[in-house]
Every structure is written in C-alpha cells, then in structure tokens.
Amino acid sequence: MKKKGLYLLLLPGVLFLTLFMIIPIALTIGSTFFHEGSFTLEGYLTFLTDQYFLKILLTTLQVSIVTTIVCILLGFPAAYYISKLGPRKKGILLALAIFPLLTSSVVRSFSWMIILGKKGLLNSSLLSLGLLEKPLDILYTPTAMMIGLVHLFLPLIIITLVGVMENIDPDLIKAAESLGASKFTAFRQVIVPLSVPGLIIGSILVFVGSLTAYTTPALLGGKQRVISTFLYQNAITLNDWYMASVIATIMIVITFVVIFVMNKLATKLNPKG
Amino acid sequence: MQEKNRGLALFTLLVFLFLLGPLIIISFTSFEPSTVLRFPPQGFSWRWYENIFNVEMFMTTFKTSIFVSLLGNLLALVLGIPAAYALSRFQFKGKAALNAVFISPVLIPGIVMGFAMLKYVIVVYDLPIYAGLLVGHTVVMLPFIIRVVASSLSNFDFAVEEAALSLGASRMGTFFKVVLPNIRSGIIAAILIAFLESFNNVDISVFMTGPGVSTLPIQMLTYVENNFDPTIAAISVLLMILTAVFMFIIERLMGLSYFTKR
C-alpha cells in the first residue's frame, strides 16, 4: 500500500484527537506556568504548601490505595474460583461481573446511598437487630467513598484476573501436585506468580480509576473532597480556572507516573521476562 | 480439600452478593408507593415510573443523551474504522506511537478531559455547548470503537482480501464488499459498547451543560440534590434493562471475551 493511502486512513482520527483532546490538554498544562501574563510556579507552590489542598490529595491517595487493596483481596480469590469453573458456569459468573461494570456509575452510587444513608438499609437493619444504639454516619465519609469505589472497580479486577488465570496451563498445577506440593502450595507457587502481570494491570486500572473517579465521590463523599471533585469545584463553583488547571495537571502527572512505575514493575516481575 | 473449595465458593458467592445486591435493592425500591426510598418497599406502585414521564427534564435530557450518543457514535465510526484497519493491516513506522494516541483518551482522567474541553473547545474555539458535548462524547467513544474493530480485524484472514485484489477488485471496493461484511458483528458490538460508554458518561458531560443542554446522568445528579425519591430508582431500573439487553446482544455477536482481555 502506498504511504499516502495509509496516512489518509489515519489522518482524520489523528486530526480530530489533536484538535479536541491533545491541544486542549497541552494548553491546560501549559497555562499553569503562566499567571497574569508572566511565568510562574505559584499554582504548584500554593498547592504544595496549603494544608487544605494537601489534605485533599492525601485523602484521595488513601482512598485509592485502600480501594485497590480491598479489590485485590476480594477479587483475587473470586477470580481464581471462576477461572477453574467449566465454561458454562464461568460464562454466567463473568456475565454477572460484567453487568455492573456496564451499568451507569450514577445508578451504582445511588444504590449505595439507599444502603448507607442515615435511615438506609444498613442502619435500619442493624438498629432493628439491636446491634446499634444510634445510626452510623457512614454516608458522606471516606468509608462510603471506598465502598462505592470497590463496588465500581471490583468487576474490573475480577475479569482481568480471570483473563490471565485462564491462560495458565492447568498441567503446571498437576505437575506441582504430582511433585508433592499441596493444593495451597501449588496455588501460592504457581498461580500467584503467573498472575502477577494481570494483578498489576488490574491494580493500575483500579488505582488510577479510584484516583480520578468523579461520580462516586461526588455522591457518596458529601462535603468530603477528593482531587477530582476539587477540580470540578474550582472550575465550576469557584470559577478559579487557573487553580483548576493546576489540579488537572497534577492529576495527569500522578496518573502517568503510576502507570509508568507499575508497568515497569510488571515487566520486571513477569516470569517470561 | 473439598472443604477448601467450598470455602472459596462461599467467598465468591459473597463477592457477587456485594456486586449485585445493591442493584437488586435499588430495583425493589422503585416500586415503593410513598416518597421515601426504602428497602423493602411498603407496597407496590408504578407511580414513580409514571413520574419519570411527568418530569419534563428527564425526557429532554434523555433525548439529548440518545442523540449525542448516536451521532457521536457515527462520527467515531467514520474516524475509527479506517484507523483500526490501517493499524491492524499494515506494518509501518510510528505505528506504536499512533496506537498510543488512539488509546490515550482512556488514559487521561475523564474529569481532566472535561475541564480542558470546557476551557478550549467551548470557550476558546467558541463551539456551541451542544457541539462541544458531541465532540467530547466522540473522543470518549473513539478508543472503544478502535479497540473492538481492531480485535475483530485480528480474526479476519487478510488473504481473502488479497485474493479479491488479485482478481482485479479495487481497494475501496474490496474493503466495502469483503472486509466490512466480514467484521460486521464486531462493528455492531463496537457501536453498542461505545454507546453505553457515551450514554453513561458523567465526567465530560458535567462540564458541557448550559441553557437547555444536559444529559440524562447529569439530570439525575441534579434531581437528587433536591428530591431523593424513588423516581431515581425507577430510572435506574430502566437503565439496567437497557444495559442487560445490550450486553445480551454483545454476547451473541462476539462473546464477552472482549472484556476479559487487557
């Protein structure tokens, strides 16, 4: 095929993305270094020295780390169980995991508002069982955000891990067992190491997803800000586009650093090299 | 050892209860006759489903959502199919970099992209909000279209294409008569997946609202700020039915293995 034809196929898409995504993002990042007409790092200095801003960043990181860990702890065993099932049962469970993933994040967050609210299902059940004296204040706390985010991203880590575990040769486990390893040892020494690349990809998806999610923290976090709701607040409520651009840039940098570091780690830990 | 598997099965059951329970609960509450969102509901009523049609903004924003998702989808197909074809069919310099460019919209935080678009597409380029919304949704859909179409192209035997070409068919003719019909189900699946992504989008849409322009998810968020009644649960049920129908069709067309691949 002639070069010209090839580029004609790619050009419309590239042009579209350049015009409507790459340039806007690049200019947003660029604009953080100029304020009131001159070069400045003021935005970043403000961010890094202001206790309120730092607290938001810290909350965001904490929520994302805990969400990722909980997703791994719940997702890994479930994925292992699913990967060993026959095709029919596996198909059903995968479909049941994909369904919430495709369901609107707004719907999913609402459902947790019904459960976690002051008069919600959780409180009313615990109160009527006599396990509580007065209702718990879970909704609008970081805990509520974490529950919502785990619910949002758990399917992602499950299906990613099932995809990886399916490809592990079952003969490897049989070989390990025939050499005297217990089922658990075989799991620990064969399945776990071979799942690591998938685990890392899954963790990137969950961590970056939690770091940048908007709907769930906006609905379940209440006044508790995370970096994405803080960006929205600065842009729309406070109309401070300079600070919003600084926050946007910080989010991009964190996202790319996380992806880069985790990818490096995945290559390093991949037994195939 | 059987004991251990039973433990694992129970664990998995609980995990799925956690995943699906909230969706079941919100479905039940949609039939609550009173204005309180509660589980279990204290009766049965279609009242809140009727209310969806009484709140004019739900209908308006629903139409906007449908329109933006369909038109954006069409735009993403026109831009995405040629790109997916070029990327799967040919080896060339800079291919990896271009691949990265086409996938990048999923890597950039949605909320960042929404803000950058508000700042430049709406304010600097001076596009009307409606057009900005459409462009934003197209950007969101493009990587999904390219990924799904490329994955169905990877199952297509390009020798068939070569055969048509060697028999004297034109490149364009071959593409439309041989390649495209062969990946038809992949393209339909791509349309459905991209549609759901766009229809459910909040991150971009939340910045692209203005007089008379808003999408259904944004309208739902606005509604909850003022009324926390079962209308929201009723809409949720309808959205879940839509999701389930789409998923069923996607499963029929290409299986669900697309989702397990990373």
XYZ file of C-alpha atoms in Angstrom:
535
model
C 0.000 0.000 0.000
C 1.198 3.491 -0.819
C 2.246 5.640 2.101
C -0.214 8.319 1.099
C -3.203 5.977 1.313
C -2.137 4.739 4.724
C -1.882 8.236 6.126
C -5.228 9.159 4.639
C -6.805 6.387 6.703
C -5.187 7.581 9.910
C -5.314 11.326 9.382
C -8.980 12.086 10.194
C -8.809 10.359 13.580
C -5.450 11.850 14.500
C -6.563 15.317 13.460
C -9.770 15.016 15.471
C -7.968 13.871 18.616
C -5.271 16.511 18.185
C -7.788 19.309 17.832
C -10.222 18.254 20.542
C -8.063 16.418 23.058
C -4.304 16.824 22.680
C -4.279 20.601 22.132
C -6.798 21.331 24.919
C -4.839 19.138 27.356
C -1.457 20.572 26.307
C -2.738 24.145 26.612
C -4.284 23.376 30.005
C -0.930 22.078 31.248
C 0.915 24.999 29.635
C -1.436 27.541 31.176
C -0.389 26.520 34.694
C 3.034 28.111 34.151
C 1.606 31.492 33.258
C -0.485 33.614 35.542
C -1.407 37.229 34.921
C 0.944 37.444 31.986
C 4.215 36.135 33.391
C 5.935 32.817 34.039
C 5.169 31.399 37.457
C 5.125 28.276 39.574
C 2.771 29.927 42.015
C -0.055 27.434 41.474
C 2.107 24.459 42.338
C 3.659 26.242 45.323
C 0.187 27.117 46.597
C -0.929 23.532 46.169
C 2.099 22.059 47.900
C 2.085 24.453 50.850
C -1.633 24.724 51.529
C -2.765 22.346 54.274
C -6.293 22.142 52.835
C -5.045 21.142 49.365
C -2.586 18.640 50.751
C -5.269 17.072 52.877
C -7.437 16.540 49.801
C -4.534 14.962 47.942
C -3.780 12.731 50.920
C -7.424 11.649 51.291
C -7.532 10.834 47.584
C -4.387 8.723 47.758
C -5.556 6.948 50.926
C -8.961 6.158 49.461
C -7.379 4.902 46.221
C -4.795 2.728 47.980
C -7.345 1.131 50.312
C -9.771 0.599 47.412
C -7.062 -1.124 45.380
C -6.020 -3.384 48.268
C -9.614 -4.374 49.077
C -10.299 -5.037 45.388
C -7.275 -7.343 45.205
C -8.204 -9.180 48.414
C -11.780 -9.746 47.253
C -11.065 -10.120 43.557
C -8.137 -12.497 43.521
C -9.782 -15.488 45.257
C -13.051 -14.923 43.365
C -11.200 -14.771 40.034
C -9.292 -17.940 40.906
C -12.516 -19.757 41.696
C -14.175 -18.539 38.472
C -11.177 -19.431 36.303
C -11.386 -23.072 37.430
C -15.086 -23.499 36.620
C -16.460 -25.173 33.496
C -17.237 -22.955 30.507
C -20.954 -22.611 31.256
C -20.697 -21.584 34.906
C -17.685 -19.424 34.124
C -19.656 -17.653 31.395
C -22.537 -16.936 33.762
C -20.327 -15.573 36.541
C -18.330 -13.439 34.091
C -21.570 -12.037 32.670
C -22.724 -11.249 36.236
C -19.433 -9.407 36.840
C -19.556 -7.503 33.538
C -23.146 -6.349 34.060
C -22.393 -3.927 36.915
C -19.330 -2.744 35.011
C -21.513 -1.634 32.117
C -24.156 -0.142 34.422
C -24.099 3.616 34.911
C -21.874 4.775 37.775
C -24.704 7.114 38.744
C -27.057 4.161 39.278
C -24.422 2.273 41.239
C -23.690 5.197 43.531
C -27.413 5.824 44.124
C -27.846 2.238 45.205
C -25.217 2.760 47.901
C -26.919 5.950 49.036
C -30.033 3.866 49.758
C -27.991 1.319 51.685
C -25.638 3.607 53.611
C -27.924 6.547 54.384
C -28.845 7.543 57.924
C -32.220 5.807 57.520
C -30.762 3.395 54.997
C -30.953 -0.343 54.817
C -27.751 -0.931 56.766
C -28.689 1.314 59.688
C -32.296 0.163 59.871
C -31.260 -3.496 59.865
C -28.564 -3.025 62.485
C -30.891 -0.934 64.674
C -33.747 -3.414 64.497
C -31.370 -6.258 65.298
C -30.317 -4.262 68.329
C -26.684 -4.200 67.257
C -26.659 -0.405 67.284
C -27.923 2.222 69.713
C -27.999 5.074 67.195
C -27.479 5.122 63.407
C -23.976 5.129 61.990
C -22.824 8.099 59.948
C -21.278 6.253 57.016
C -22.731 8.112 54.061
C -20.681 11.184 53.126
C -17.463 9.836 54.658
C -14.286 8.443 53.054
C -15.537 4.978 54.072
C -18.659 5.420 51.932
C -16.464 6.530 49.020
C -14.291 3.449 49.428
C -17.287 1.105 49.499
C -18.648 2.771 46.366
C -15.281 2.645 44.614
C -14.680 -1.004 45.500
C -18.121 -1.740 44.070
C -17.228 0.264 40.959
C -13.879 -1.390 40.255
C -14.061 -4.909 41.706
C -15.544 -6.328 38.450
C -12.635 -4.837 36.520
C -10.007 -6.647 38.568
C -12.025 -9.895 38.573
C -12.422 -10.060 34.794
C -8.808 -9.005 34.194
C -7.538 -11.730 36.530
C -9.861 -14.383 35.100
C -8.492 -13.497 31.647
C -4.937 -14.078 32.882
C -5.621 -17.145 35.048
C -7.490 -18.891 32.228
C -4.287 -18.915 30.239
C -2.257 -20.640 32.942
C -1.616 -24.203 31.820
C -3.518 -26.497 34.254
C -0.774 -29.112 33.710
C 1.587 -26.836 35.657
C -0.580 -27.248 38.747
C -0.896 -31.002 38.218
C 2.886 -31.186 37.815
C 3.417 -29.267 41.051
C 0.948 -31.501 42.886
C 2.460 -34.678 41.496
C 5.796 -33.431 42.819
C 4.258 -33.332 46.278
C 3.019 -29.760 46.579
C -0.255 -29.281 48.435
C -3.102 -27.529 46.618
C -2.369 -24.368 48.572
C 1.389 -24.525 47.869
C 0.676 -25.098 44.189
C -1.638 -22.086 44.249
C 0.939 -19.939 46.019
C 3.925 -21.008 43.935
C 2.352 -21.473 40.514
C -0.849 -19.455 40.190
C 0.163 -16.397 42.196
C 3.469 -15.655 40.393
C 1.944 -16.301 36.976
C -0.956 -13.991 37.820
C 1.274 -11.104 38.857
C 1.288 -9.302 35.479
C -2.508 -9.450 35.383
C -2.668 -8.387 39.000
C -0.532 -5.343 38.237
C -2.622 -4.364 35.214
C -5.774 -4.827 37.293
C -4.302 -2.749 40.118
C -3.379 0.058 37.713
C -6.944 0.119 36.446
C -8.406 0.195 39.950
C -5.899 2.653 41.422
C -5.982 5.147 38.559
C -9.742 4.693 38.308
C -10.243 5.483 42.006
C -7.828 8.401 41.830
C -9.773 10.066 39.054
C -13.374 8.883 39.620
C -15.854 11.726 39.893
C -19.421 10.427 40.257
C -18.918 8.108 43.229
C -17.027 10.588 45.462
C -19.391 13.377 44.411
C -22.442 11.375 45.527
C -21.098 9.343 48.444
C -18.409 11.721 49.712
C -20.671 14.673 50.539
C -18.542 17.628 51.568
C -15.513 15.367 51.783
C -13.439 16.375 48.763
C -11.142 14.259 46.650
C -8.966 15.632 43.883
C -11.497 15.121 41.067
C -14.408 16.771 42.910
C -11.981 19.510 43.987
C -11.097 20.132 40.332
C -14.800 20.422 39.498
C -15.409 22.733 42.449
C -12.565 25.054 41.409
C -13.634 25.105 37.782
C -17.400 25.470 38.151
C -18.296 26.666 41.643
C -15.308 28.892 42.397
C -14.582 29.770 38.775
C -10.845 29.630 39.500
C -9.658 28.184 36.215
C -6.019 28.770 36.998
C -6.140 26.583 40.120
C -8.363 24.054 38.294
C -5.675 23.777 35.590
C -3.005 23.203 38.228
C -5.120 20.415 39.784
C -5.770 18.917 36.326
C -2.043 18.867 35.588
C -1.261 17.257 38.940
C -3.859 14.567 38.180
C -2.310 13.860 34.778
C 1.183 13.653 36.255
C 0.111 11.286 39.055
C -1.802 9.097 36.573
C 1.116 8.765 34.195
C 3.674 8.213 36.959
C 1.517 5.411 38.408
C 1.039 3.768 35.005
C 4.756 4.085 34.181
C 6.018 2.712 37.500
C 3.518 -0.162 37.617
C 4.260 -1.111 34.010
C 7.985 -1.192 34.785
C 7.220 -3.373 37.777
C 5.076 -5.688 35.634
C 7.895 -6.175 33.104
C 10.359 -6.810 35.883
C 8.185 -9.361 37.659
C 6.961 -11.105 34.545
C 8.492 -14.584 34.700
C 8.667 -14.645 30.924
C 10.893 -11.562 31.110
C -9.522 -30.437 50.106
C -13.167 -30.345 49.059
C -13.698 -28.325 52.221
C -11.385 -25.620 50.924
C -13.149 -25.336 47.555
C -16.435 -24.939 49.375
C -14.898 -22.058 51.322
C -13.762 -20.452 48.096
C -17.195 -20.942 46.545
C -18.846 -19.276 49.542
C -16.361 -16.397 49.352
C -17.127 -15.913 45.656
C -20.856 -16.012 46.386
C -20.433 -13.216 48.942
C -18.380 -11.179 46.472
C -21.179 -11.452 43.914
C -23.768 -10.616 46.542
C -21.821 -7.428 47.207
C -21.674 -6.649 43.474
C -25.298 -7.367 42.612
C -27.118 -6.819 45.915
C -27.192 -3.015 45.667
C -28.578 -3.201 42.129
C -31.321 -5.583 43.264
C -32.134 -3.370 46.239
C -32.457 -0.214 44.126
C -34.745 -2.146 41.768
C -37.120 -3.118 44.580
C -37.283 0.401 45.987
C -38.557 1.704 42.639
C -41.958 0.145 43.442
C -42.299 1.928 46.785
C -45.692 3.717 46.936
C -44.611 6.534 49.282
C -41.999 9.234 48.699
C -39.363 7.516 50.835
C -36.619 5.459 49.229
C -36.589 2.374 51.406
C -35.954 -1.324 51.326
C -38.040 -3.416 51.478
C -40.739 -1.257 49.838
C -44.001 -0.876 51.790
C -46.260 -1.906 48.918
C -46.342 -1.897 45.168
C -46.845 1.015 42.809
C -45.908 2.155 39.307
C -46.193 5.749 40.476
C -42.500 6.603 40.159
C -42.252 5.134 36.695
C -45.105 7.442 35.708
C -43.284 10.297 37.374
C -40.326 9.883 35.009
C -42.623 10.957 32.200
C -44.050 13.830 34.220
C -40.671 15.426 34.879
C -40.056 17.179 31.602
C -36.301 17.483 32.100
C -35.900 13.711 32.177
C -37.445 13.393 28.739
C -35.478 16.320 27.302
C -32.145 15.116 28.638
C -32.934 11.527 27.626
C -33.389 12.714 24.045
C -30.146 14.687 24.217
C -28.309 11.638 25.569
C -29.665 9.417 22.797
C -28.914 11.973 20.104
C -25.372 12.708 21.303
C -24.549 9.012 21.744
C -25.883 8.061 18.298
C -24.397 10.936 16.336
C -21.108 10.755 18.249
C -21.067 7.025 17.580
C -21.442 7.616 13.856
C -18.634 10.170 13.931
C -16.404 7.820 15.936
C -17.085 5.023 13.401
C -16.162 7.225 10.451
C -12.935 8.261 12.184
C -12.231 4.958 13.901
C -12.827 2.210 11.337
C -10.227 3.462 8.810
C -7.733 3.950 11.636
C -8.388 0.496 13.100
C -7.989 -1.011 9.616
C -4.692 0.790 8.986
C -3.352 -0.180 12.401
C -4.269 -3.867 12.069
C -3.458 -4.340 8.402
C -0.119 -2.635 7.844
C 3.314 -2.508 9.406
C 4.767 0.972 9.354
C 6.998 3.377 11.191
C 5.367 5.132 14.112
C 2.616 2.526 14.443
C 3.138 2.054 18.176
C 3.038 5.803 18.758
C -0.190 6.163 16.758
C -1.710 3.246 18.630
C -0.912 5.062 21.861
C -2.508 8.268 20.568
C -5.730 6.470 19.688
C -5.920 4.750 23.072
C -4.942 7.871 25.064
C -8.499 9.114 25.704
C -8.962 6.219 28.157
C -5.718 7.054 29.978
C -6.410 10.741 30.566
C -8.665 11.251 33.588
C -12.170 11.970 32.284
C -12.715 14.889 34.610
C -9.459 16.489 33.368
C -10.543 15.997 29.767
C -13.952 17.520 30.502
C -12.384 20.586 32.062
C -9.820 21.022 29.245
C -12.646 20.780 26.703
C -14.742 23.347 28.523
C -11.740 25.678 28.577
C -10.671 25.297 24.980
C -13.369 23.646 22.879
C -16.225 25.731 24.284
C -14.518 28.936 25.365
C -11.532 29.320 23.016
C -12.775 27.513 19.883
C -16.179 29.017 20.649
C -18.147 25.879 19.750
C -21.772 25.832 20.945
C -22.289 23.669 24.068
C -24.238 21.075 22.110
C -21.413 20.675 19.598
C -18.877 20.552 22.416
C -20.864 17.795 24.092
C -20.946 15.855 20.837
C -17.215 16.259 20.228
C -16.427 15.249 23.806
C -18.509 12.098 23.550
C -16.894 11.219 20.221
C -13.447 11.448 21.833
C -14.650 9.117 24.613
C -16.068 6.587 22.124
C -13.162 6.546 19.664
C -10.816 4.236 21.629
C -13.628 1.708 22.206
C -14.560 1.656 18.524
C -10.913 1.237 17.506
C -10.221 -1.486 20.077
C -13.250 -3.623 19.253
C -12.956 -3.199 15.471
C -9.218 -3.947 15.602
C -9.899 -7.077 17.643
C -12.407 -8.349 15.058
C -9.935 -7.488 12.281
C -7.340 -9.602 14.048
C -9.631 -12.609 13.460
C -10.070 -11.727 9.796
C -7.893 -13.525 7.244
C -6.394 -10.816 5.067
C -5.564 -13.466 2.436
C -9.233 -13.182 1.404
C -8.670 -9.505 0.780
C -5.521 -10.251 -1.211
C -7.481 -12.726 -3.329
C -10.132 -10.117 -4.164
C -7.426 -7.589 -5.019
C -5.559 -10.028 -7.240
C -8.828 -10.723 -9.086
C -8.923 -7.074 -10.014
C -11.215 -5.540 -7.369
C -10.360 -2.013 -6.273
C -9.060 -1.342 -2.761
C -12.166 0.594 -1.829
C -14.453 -1.997 -3.385
C -12.674 -4.817 -1.557
C -12.945 -3.002 1.735
C -16.671 -2.417 1.432
C -17.567 -5.744 -0.190
C -15.159 -8.142 1.504
C -13.614 -6.727 4.696
C -16.540 -4.787 6.155
C -19.196 -7.539 5.809
C -16.800 -9.974 7.475
C -16.356 -7.844 10.576
C -19.992 -6.731 10.720
C -20.764 -8.306 14.073
C -17.624 -6.739 15.567
C -18.723 -3.334 14.337
C -22.197 -3.715 15.833
C -20.651 -4.792 19.135
C -18.327 -1.767 18.971
C -21.338 0.510 18.423
C -23.145 -0.935 21.470
C -20.134 -0.756 23.782
C -19.330 2.800 22.697
C -22.990 3.766 23.085
C -23.046 2.587 26.706
C -19.787 4.434 27.434
C -21.193 7.623 25.999
C -24.694 7.284 27.418
C -23.321 6.736 30.936
C -20.645 9.413 30.697
C -20.571 11.947 33.519
C -17.002 13.262 33.533
C -17.179 15.124 30.216
C -20.894 15.934 30.254
C -20.764 17.562 33.674
C -18.786 20.437 32.131
C -20.849 20.636 28.959
C -24.184 21.773 30.323
C -25.861 25.056 29.612
C -29.237 26.557 28.885
C -31.335 23.634 27.643
C -28.362 21.330 27.214
C -27.779 18.476 29.654
C -27.630 14.706 29.551
C -29.696 12.165 31.480
C -26.992 11.169 34.023
C -26.322 14.846 34.780
C -30.059 15.495 35.134
C -30.252 12.531 37.540
C -27.445 14.016 39.639
C -29.198 17.392 39.680
C -32.534 15.808 40.598
C -31.086 14.008 43.617
C -29.789 17.258 45.057
C -33.391 18.413 45.506
C -35.541 15.274 45.683
C -34.399 11.943 46.961
C -37.486 9.971 45.940
C -37.923 6.595 44.162
C -38.038 8.224 40.696
C -34.282 7.785 40.611
C -34.686 4.090 41.399
C -37.251 3.749 38.596
C -34.909 5.349 36.040
C -32.109 3.132 37.336
C -34.214 0.051 36.600
C -34.881 1.216 33.035
C -31.160 1.927 32.520
C -30.261 -1.528 33.845
C -32.725 -3.148 31.445
C -31.073 -1.252 28.581
C -27.638 -2.410 29.783
C -28.780 -6.028 30.059
C -30.285 -6.013 26.555
C -27.124 -4.504 25.065
C -24.952 -6.999 26.927
C -27.022 -9.894 25.660
C -26.600 -8.694 22.061
C -22.850 -8.139 22.536
C -22.561 -11.674 23.925
C -24.371 -13.075 20.871
C -22.250 -11.060 18.452
C -18.740 -11.684 19.731
C -18.907 -13.269 23.147
C -17.892 -11.464 26.318
C -14.213 -12.321 25.991
C -13.522 -8.767 24.798
C -13.993 -7.644 28.390
C -11.517 -10.105 29.889
C -8.715 -9.087 27.551
C -6.451 -6.266 28.628
